[in-house]
Amino acid sequence: MDKLIVEGGQRLTGEVAISGAKNAALPLLCACLLTREPVTFTNVPALNDIHTMLKLLEQMGVQVSREGDAVTLDASGLNNPVAPYELVKTMRASILVLGPLMARCGEAKVSLPGGCAIGARPVDQHIKGLQAMGAEVNVEHGYVHAKAVRLKGARLFTDMVTVTGTENLMMAACLAEGETVIENAAREPEVVDLAQCLTAMGARISGAGTDVIRIRGVDRLSGTRHRIMPDRIETGTFLCAAAATGGEVRLTGTSAGYLDAVVDKLLDAGCEIRSEKSPSCEAIQITAPRRLKAVSIRTAPYPAFPTDMQAQFMAINAVAEGSAVIRETIFENRFMHAVELIRLGADIKIDGNTAFVTGVERLQGATVMATDLRASASLVIAGLVAEGETHIERIYHLDRGYEKIEQKLTRLGARICRAKA
């Protein structure tokens, strides 16, 4: 098993390109199941979760070809609407095959998913929505087994804002009979990216990006070519890494428009941020002070501050001037990285879903363990500013969501390498 060794104290400077968004790519890859025609995606990141999803689609009968950052999927031979536990156990996003399989095949058998240990993320909203559309759904022996001759449009209200639930039901509704209305829908840019691709395939969708999405079902969808949006969480992570080190970094192939809440907090912390936009390129440049000011955050569904950036901000607050309060409202078990940051010398106290962080002058390198994807990123940021070496173990989480992170950081001047644990 690999680990990362980070030697702290280097100011990040230079330029690096941001990859395509994992959280956009996974539902988009599943959308290929809705058509018999080939679909090509570009700007696909090379991540373990992407590899797992492609293996899952292949075992269903989808032909997969990859060239560089482009992936072409041909689901004309779809013949096995089953997502087995062996492939699903490492990745929660595998539940996203449920909606398109139901729409295309009228049947699906999907193992209950696994993934990061950051708290309960139930799939009951997905099931409730499909049942409202006429599906018969049973959960037995660890699998969701759903059947319907043809799904029918319905008015759906999710009890909680769920991104994957919105995406699953939106895909299912594309081939349903009549109109489906999803209320309390997720508004994330990844949902909009999926809707734009489905529309290009012939779907009739309006309202994506708002909390009410309307889908008028059609008989069939066609193939298309779609470029995946940039990864806003990778963007935010690199902005935080630059900020923590007092750096000056330019991120290309990405947009600050997806990150208003994060950018606002970095400005409050004392950073200067400039957006660039031209026909050929979008970019963000950040210039950070020698030491940041602590900033309090509260996570909430988009467009508020993203839960996927909470751990990174805990890391920068750990070395900022002053104290900050961090409230996590999305997941009930997402402060596991705090214990590891404390091992590096951070002053953090946890009370339920609230963390109280008082910045210290410096952190000290130590051996720490990554507990989930974004926790891994927070430990990398902490390691970049800690005295001496920080050894980060169980980095397979990082490989699920960050493409070549140590190579990108090295290009910015970080001293970081991968080694066998």
Coordinates of C-alpha atoms in Angstrom, one line a residue:
M1 CA 0.0 0.0 0.0
D2 CA 1.3 3.4 -0.9
K3 CA 1.9 6.5 1.3
L4 CA 2.9 10.1 0.6
I5 CA 5.9 11.7 2.2
V6 CA 5.7 15.5 2.4
E7 CA 8.5 17.7 3.5
G8 CA 7.0 21.0 4.6
G9 CA 8.1 24.6 4.3
Q10 CA 7.9 25.2 0.6
R11 CA 5.9 28.1 -0.8
L12 CA 3.8 26.9 -3.7
T13 CA 4.3 29.0 -6.9
G14 CA 3.6 28.4 -10.6
E15 CA 0.9 27.0 -12.8
V16 CA -1.0 23.7 -12.9
A17 CA -4.0 22.4 -14.9
I18 CA -7.2 21.2 -13.2
S19 CA -8.7 17.9 -14.2
G20 CA -12.2 17.0 -15.2
A21 CA -14.7 16.6 -12.3
K22 CA -15.0 13.2 -10.8
N23 CA -18.4 14.0 -9.4
A24 CA -19.6 15.1 -12.8
A25 CA -17.9 12.3 -14.7
L26 CA -19.5 9.4 -12.8
P27 CA -23.2 10.2 -13.5
L28 CA -22.3 11.2 -17.0
L29 CA -20.7 7.8 -17.7
C30 CA -23.9 6.1 -16.4
A31 CA -25.9 8.2 -18.8
C32 CA -24.6 6.0 -21.7
L33 CA -26.9 3.3 -20.5
L34 CA -29.9 5.4 -21.7
T35 CA -29.0 5.0 -25.4
R36 CA -28.1 2.4 -28.0
E37 CA -25.8 4.9 -29.7
P38 CA -22.2 5.6 -28.8
V39 CA -21.5 8.5 -26.4
T40 CA -18.0 10.1 -26.1
F41 CA -16.8 12.1 -23.1
T42 CA -13.7 14.2 -23.0
N43 CA -11.8 15.7 -20.1
V44 CA -12.3 12.4 -18.2
P45 CA -10.0 12.3 -15.2
A46 CA -7.7 9.2 -14.6
L47 CA -9.0 8.2 -11.2
N48 CA -9.6 4.9 -9.4
D49 CA -13.4 5.7 -9.1
I50 CA -13.6 6.3 -12.9
H51 CA -11.8 3.0 -13.6
T52 CA -14.2 1.1 -11.2
M53 CA -17.2 2.7 -13.0
L54 CA -15.9 1.7 -16.4
K55 CA -15.4 -1.9 -15.2
L56 CA -18.9 -1.9 -13.8
L57 CA -20.3 -0.7 -17.2
E58 CA -18.3 -3.3 -19.1
Q59 CA -19.6 -6.2 -17.1
M60 CA -23.1 -5.0 -18.0
G61 CA -22.3 -5.4 -21.7
V62 CA -21.1 -1.8 -22.5
Q63 CA -18.2 -1.5 -24.9
V64 CA -15.5 0.9 -23.5
S65 CA -12.7 2.5 -25.4
R66 CA -10.3 5.1 -24.0
E67 CA -7.8 7.4 -25.8
G68 CA -6.1 10.0 -23.6
D69 CA -8.7 11.9 -21.7
A70 CA -11.5 10.7 -24.0
V71 CA -13.8 7.8 -23.3
T72 CA -16.3 6.3 -25.8
L73 CA -19.1 4.1 -24.5
D74 CA -21.4 1.9 -26.6
A75 CA -24.3 0.4 -24.6
S76 CA -26.1 -1.1 -27.6
G77 CA -25.1 -4.6 -26.3
L78 CA -26.4 -3.9 -22.7
N79 CA -27.4 -7.4 -21.5
N80 CA -26.7 -7.6 -17.7
P81 CA -28.5 -4.9 -15.6
V82 CA -26.7 -6.0 -12.5
A83 CA -24.2 -4.1 -10.3
P84 CA -22.5 -6.7 -8.2
Y85 CA -21.1 -6.1 -4.7
E86 CA -17.5 -6.8 -5.7
L87 CA -17.5 -3.6 -7.9
V88 CA -19.9 -1.5 -5.9
K89 CA -18.4 -1.9 -2.4
T90 CA -15.7 0.7 -2.9
M91 CA -17.7 3.4 -4.5
R92 CA -21.0 5.0 -3.5
A93 CA -21.5 6.5 -7.0
S94 CA -22.3 3.1 -8.4
I95 CA -25.9 3.6 -7.3
L96 CA -26.1 5.9 -10.3
V97 CA -26.7 3.0 -12.6
L98 CA -30.0 2.3 -10.9
G99 CA -32.1 5.1 -12.6
P100 CA -30.8 4.6 -16.2
L101 CA -31.1 0.8 -16.0
M102 CA -34.7 1.1 -14.9
A103 CA -35.4 3.5 -17.7
R104 CA -33.7 1.4 -20.4
C105 CA -34.3 -2.2 -19.3
G106 CA -37.2 -2.0 -16.9
E107 CA -35.2 -3.9 -14.4
A108 CA -32.1 -3.4 -12.2
K109 CA -30.3 -5.2 -9.5
V110 CA -27.8 -3.0 -7.7
S111 CA -25.8 -3.8 -4.6
L112 CA -26.1 -1.3 -1.8
P113 CA -23.0 0.9 -2.1
G114 CA -19.9 1.4 0.0
G115 CA -17.3 4.2 -0.2
C116 CA -15.9 6.7 2.3
A117 CA -16.7 6.2 6.0
I118 CA -18.0 9.8 6.5
G119 CA -21.4 8.9 7.8
A120 CA -24.7 7.4 6.6
R121 CA -25.7 8.3 3.1
P122 CA -28.9 6.3 2.6
V123 CA -30.4 5.5 -0.9
D124 CA -33.9 5.7 0.4
Q125 CA -34.6 8.9 -1.6
H126 CA -33.6 7.1 -4.8
I127 CA -36.0 4.2 -4.0
K128 CA -38.8 6.4 -2.9
G129 CA -38.6 8.3 -6.2
L130 CA -38.6 5.2 -8.4
Q131 CA -41.6 3.8 -6.5
A132 CA -43.5 7.0 -7.1
M133 CA -42.7 6.5 -10.8
G134 CA -44.3 3.1 -10.7
A135 CA -41.4 0.8 -10.0
E136 CA -41.7 -2.2 -7.7
V137 CA -38.6 -2.0 -5.5
N138 CA -37.3 -4.6 -3.0
V139 CA -34.2 -4.5 -0.9
E140 CA -33.0 -8.0 -0.1
H141 CA -29.7 -9.8 0.5
G142 CA -27.8 -6.5 0.2
Y143 CA -29.3 -5.6 -3.2
V144 CA -31.8 -3.1 -4.5
H145 CA -34.0 -5.0 -7.0
A146 CA -36.3 -2.8 -9.0
K147 CA -38.8 -3.6 -11.8
A148 CA -41.3 -1.7 -14.0
V149 CA -42.7 -2.3 -17.5
R150 CA -42.1 1.4 -18.1
L151 CA -41.6 4.2 -15.6
K152 CA -44.3 6.9 -15.5
G153 CA -43.8 10.6 -14.8
A154 CA -44.6 11.7 -11.3
R155 CA -44.2 14.6 -8.9
L156 CA -41.2 13.8 -6.7
F157 CA -40.2 15.5 -3.5
T158 CA -37.0 14.5 -1.8
D159 CA -37.0 14.7 2.0
M160 CA -33.4 16.0 1.8
V161 CA -31.3 17.6 -0.9
T162 CA -29.4 14.7 -2.5
V163 CA -27.1 15.1 -5.5
T164 CA -26.9 11.5 -6.6
G165 CA -30.7 11.1 -5.9
T166 CA -31.5 14.1 -8.1
E167 CA -29.2 12.7 -10.9
N168 CA -30.5 9.2 -10.6
L169 CA -34.2 10.3 -10.8
M170 CA -33.5 12.8 -13.6
M171 CA -31.9 10.0 -15.7
A172 CA -34.8 7.6 -15.0
A173 CA -37.3 10.3 -16.0
C174 CA -35.7 10.9 -19.4
L175 CA -37.4 7.8 -20.9
A176 CA -40.4 7.7 -18.6
E177 CA -44.0 8.2 -19.9
G178 CA -45.2 11.8 -19.3
E179 CA -43.7 14.5 -17.2
T180 CA -41.6 14.2 -14.0
V181 CA -41.1 17.1 -11.6
I182 CA -38.3 16.8 -9.0
E183 CA -38.8 19.2 -6.1
N184 CA -36.1 20.0 -3.6
A185 CA -33.7 19.1 -6.3
A186 CA -29.9 19.5 -5.8
R187 CA -28.6 22.6 -7.6
E188 CA -24.9 21.6 -7.9
P189 CA -23.0 22.4 -11.1
E190 CA -22.5 18.7 -11.7
V191 CA -26.3 18.3 -11.9
V192 CA -26.4 21.0 -14.5
D193 CA -23.5 19.4 -16.5
L194 CA -25.5 16.1 -16.5
A195 CA -28.7 17.9 -17.7
Q196 CA -26.8 19.6 -20.5
C197 CA -25.4 16.3 -21.7
L198 CA -28.8 14.6 -21.5
T199 CA -30.4 17.5 -23.4
A200 CA -27.8 17.1 -26.1
M201 CA -28.8 13.4 -26.3
G202 CA -32.5 14.5 -26.9
A203 CA -33.9 14.7 -23.4
R204 CA -36.3 17.5 -22.5
I205 CA -35.2 19.0 -19.3
S206 CA -35.7 22.4 -17.8
G207 CA -34.9 23.9 -14.4
A208 CA -31.5 22.3 -13.8
G209 CA -29.5 24.5 -11.4
T210 CA -32.7 25.3 -9.5
D211 CA -34.6 23.4 -6.8
V212 CA -37.4 22.3 -9.3
I213 CA -36.4 20.2 -12.3
R214 CA -38.9 19.2 -15.0
I215 CA -38.3 16.3 -17.3
R216 CA -40.7 15.4 -20.2
G217 CA -40.0 11.8 -21.1
V218 CA -39.1 10.8 -24.7
D219 CA -39.1 7.4 -26.4
R220 CA -35.4 7.3 -27.1
L221 CA -32.1 9.2 -26.7
S222 CA -29.2 9.4 -29.1
G223 CA -25.5 9.5 -28.8
T224 CA -23.5 12.7 -28.3
R225 CA -20.0 14.1 -27.5
H226 CA -19.6 16.0 -24.2
R227 CA -16.8 17.7 -22.4
I228 CA -16.8 17.1 -18.6
M229 CA -16.7 20.3 -16.5
P230 CA -13.6 21.1 -14.4
D231 CA -13.3 19.7 -10.9
R232 CA -14.4 22.5 -8.5
I233 CA -13.2 20.5 -5.4
E234 CA -9.8 19.9 -6.9
T235 CA -9.7 23.6 -7.7
G236 CA -10.6 24.5 -4.2
T237 CA -8.1 22.1 -2.7
F238 CA -5.2 23.6 -4.8
L239 CA -6.4 27.1 -3.8
C240 CA -6.2 26.1 -0.1
A241 CA -2.8 24.5 -0.6
A242 CA -1.5 27.7 -2.2
A243 CA -3.2 29.8 0.6
A244 CA -1.7 27.8 3.4
T245 CA 1.8 28.1 2.1
G246 CA 1.6 31.8 1.3
G247 CA 2.0 31.0 -2.3
E248 CA 1.1 32.4 -5.7
V249 CA -0.5 29.9 -8.1
R250 CA -2.4 30.0 -11.3
L251 CA -4.9 27.2 -12.0
T252 CA -5.9 26.6 -15.6
G253 CA -8.9 24.9 -17.2
T254 CA -11.2 25.9 -14.3
S255 CA -13.6 28.6 -13.3
A256 CA -14.2 30.5 -10.0
G257 CA -17.9 30.6 -11.0
Y258 CA -18.4 27.2 -9.5
L259 CA -16.7 28.2 -6.2
D260 CA -18.3 31.5 -5.0
A261 CA -18.6 30.4 -1.3
V262 CA -15.0 29.1 -1.2
V263 CA -13.5 32.1 -3.0
D264 CA -15.4 34.4 -0.6
K265 CA -13.8 32.7 2.4
L266 CA -10.3 32.8 0.9
L267 CA -10.8 36.5 0.3
D268 CA -11.8 36.9 4.0
A269 CA -8.7 35.0 4.9
G270 CA -6.6 37.7 3.2
C271 CA -5.9 36.2 -0.2
E272 CA -6.1 38.0 -3.5
I273 CA -7.9 36.0 -6.2
R274 CA -8.2 36.9 -9.9
S275 CA -10.3 35.2 -12.5
E276 CA -9.4 35.0 -16.2
K277 CA -11.7 34.1 -19.0
S278 CA -10.9 34.1 -22.7
P279 CA -12.2 32.0 -25.7
S280 CA -9.3 29.7 -25.3
C281 CA -8.8 29.4 -21.5
E282 CA -10.3 30.0 -18.1
A283 CA -8.1 30.3 -15.1
I284 CA -7.9 31.4 -11.5
Q285 CA -4.9 33.0 -9.9
I286 CA -4.4 33.2 -6.1
T287 CA -1.8 35.3 -4.2
A288 CA -1.7 34.5 -0.4
P289 CA -0.3 36.5 2.5
R290 CA 2.5 35.1 4.7
R291 CA -0.1 34.1 7.2
L292 CA -3.9 33.7 6.7
K293 CA -6.6 35.0 9.0
A294 CA -8.9 32.3 10.5
V295 CA -12.3 32.1 8.9
S296 CA -15.4 30.3 10.2
I297 CA -17.5 28.2 7.9
R298 CA -20.8 26.3 7.9
T299 CA -21.4 23.6 5.3
A300 CA -24.7 23.4 3.4
P301 CA -26.0 22.3 0.0
Y302 CA -24.9 24.3 -3.1
P303 CA -24.6 27.2 -3.6
A304 CA -23.5 27.4 0.1
F305 CA -20.1 26.3 1.4
P306 CA -19.4 22.7 0.2
T307 CA -18.9 19.9 2.7
D308 CA -16.2 18.5 0.4
M309 CA -14.1 21.6 1.2
Q310 CA -14.6 21.5 5.0
A311 CA -11.5 19.4 5.7
Q312 CA -9.2 21.6 3.6
F313 CA -10.4 24.7 5.4
M314 CA -9.8 23.0 8.8
A315 CA -6.2 22.5 7.7
I316 CA -5.6 26.1 6.7
N317 CA -7.4 27.4 9.9
A318 CA -5.0 25.2 11.9
V319 CA -2.1 27.6 10.9
A320 CA -4.1 30.8 10.5
E321 CA -4.1 33.8 12.8
G322 CA -7.0 33.7 15.3
S323 CA -9.8 31.2 15.9
A324 CA -12.5 29.8 13.7
V325 CA -15.7 27.7 14.2
I326 CA -16.5 25.0 11.6
R327 CA -20.0 23.6 11.5
E328 CA -20.7 20.5 9.5
T329 CA -24.4 20.1 8.6
I330 CA -24.3 17.5 5.8
F331 CA -22.6 14.4 7.2
E332 CA -22.5 13.4 10.9
N333 CA -19.1 11.7 10.9
R334 CA -16.9 14.0 8.9
F335 CA -14.4 15.3 11.5
M336 CA -12.2 12.2 11.5
H337 CA -9.3 14.2 10.0
A338 CA -9.3 16.5 13.1
V339 CA -7.7 13.8 15.2
E340 CA -4.9 13.4 12.6
L341 CA -4.4 17.2 12.4
I342 CA -4.0 17.2 16.1
R343 CA -1.2 14.7 15.8
L344 CA 0.6 17.4 13.7
G345 CA 0.1 19.9 16.5
A346 CA -3.2 21.6 15.5
D347 CA -5.3 23.0 18.3
I348 CA -8.8 21.6 17.5
K349 CA -11.7 20.8 19.8
I350 CA -14.8 18.9 18.6
D351 CA -18.3 19.2 20.0
G352 CA -20.8 17.2 18.0
N353 CA -21.0 18.7 14.5
T354 CA -18.9 21.7 15.5
A355 CA -15.1 22.1 15.5
F356 CA -13.3 24.9 17.2
V357 CA -9.9 25.6 15.6
T358 CA -7.3 28.0 17.1
G359 CA -4.4 28.6 14.7
V360 CA -0.9 27.8 15.8
E361 CA 2.4 29.3 14.6
R362 CA 3.5 26.0 13.0
L363 CA 2.6 22.3 12.7
Q364 CA 5.2 19.5 13.1
G365 CA 5.6 16.6 10.8
A366 CA 4.3 13.2 12.0
T367 CA 2.8 9.9 10.6
V368 CA -0.9 10.3 10.0
M369 CA -3.6 8.2 8.4
A370 CA -6.1 9.3 5.8
T371 CA -9.7 8.3 6.7
D372 CA -11.6 9.5 3.6
L373 CA -11.0 11.3 0.3
R374 CA -11.2 15.0 1.5
A375 CA -9.5 14.2 4.8
S376 CA -6.6 12.9 2.7
A377 CA -6.4 16.3 1.0
S378 CA -6.5 18.2 4.3
L379 CA -3.5 16.1 5.6
V380 CA -1.5 16.9 2.4
I381 CA -2.2 20.7 2.9
A382 CA -1.1 20.4 6.6
G383 CA 2.0 18.5 5.6
L384 CA 3.0 21.2 3.1
V385 CA 3.2 23.7 6.0
A386 CA 4.5 21.4 8.8
E387 CA 8.1 21.4 10.0
G388 CA 9.9 18.2 8.9
E389 CA 8.4 15.2 7.2
T390 CA 4.8 14.2 7.3
H391 CA 4.0 10.6 6.3
I392 CA 0.4 10.1 5.1
E393 CA -0.8 6.5 5.0
R394 CA -3.8 4.9 3.3
I395 CA -3.7 7.3 0.4
Y396 CA -5.8 5.1 -1.8
H397 CA -8.6 7.5 -0.9
L398 CA -6.7 10.3 -2.6
D399 CA -6.4 8.2 -5.8
R400 CA -10.1 8.0 -5.9
G401 CA -10.6 11.7 -6.4
Y402 CA -7.3 13.5 -7.2
E403 CA -5.5 12.9 -10.5
K404 CA -1.7 12.8 -10.0
I405 CA -1.8 15.1 -7.0
E406 CA 1.8 14.6 -6.0
Q407 CA 3.0 15.3 -9.5
K408 CA 0.9 18.5 -9.7
L409 CA 2.1 19.7 -6.3
T410 CA 5.7 19.0 -7.3
R411 CA 5.3 21.2 -10.3
L412 CA 4.4 24.0 -7.9
G413 CA 7.5 23.5 -5.8
A414 CA 6.3 21.1 -3.2
R415 CA 8.6 18.4 -1.9
I416 CA 6.3 15.4 -2.0
C417 CA 6.8 11.8 -3.1
R418 CA 5.0 8.5 -3.2
A419 CA 6.5 5.5 -1.4
K420 CA 5.6 2.0 -0.2
A421 CA 4.1 2.1 3.3

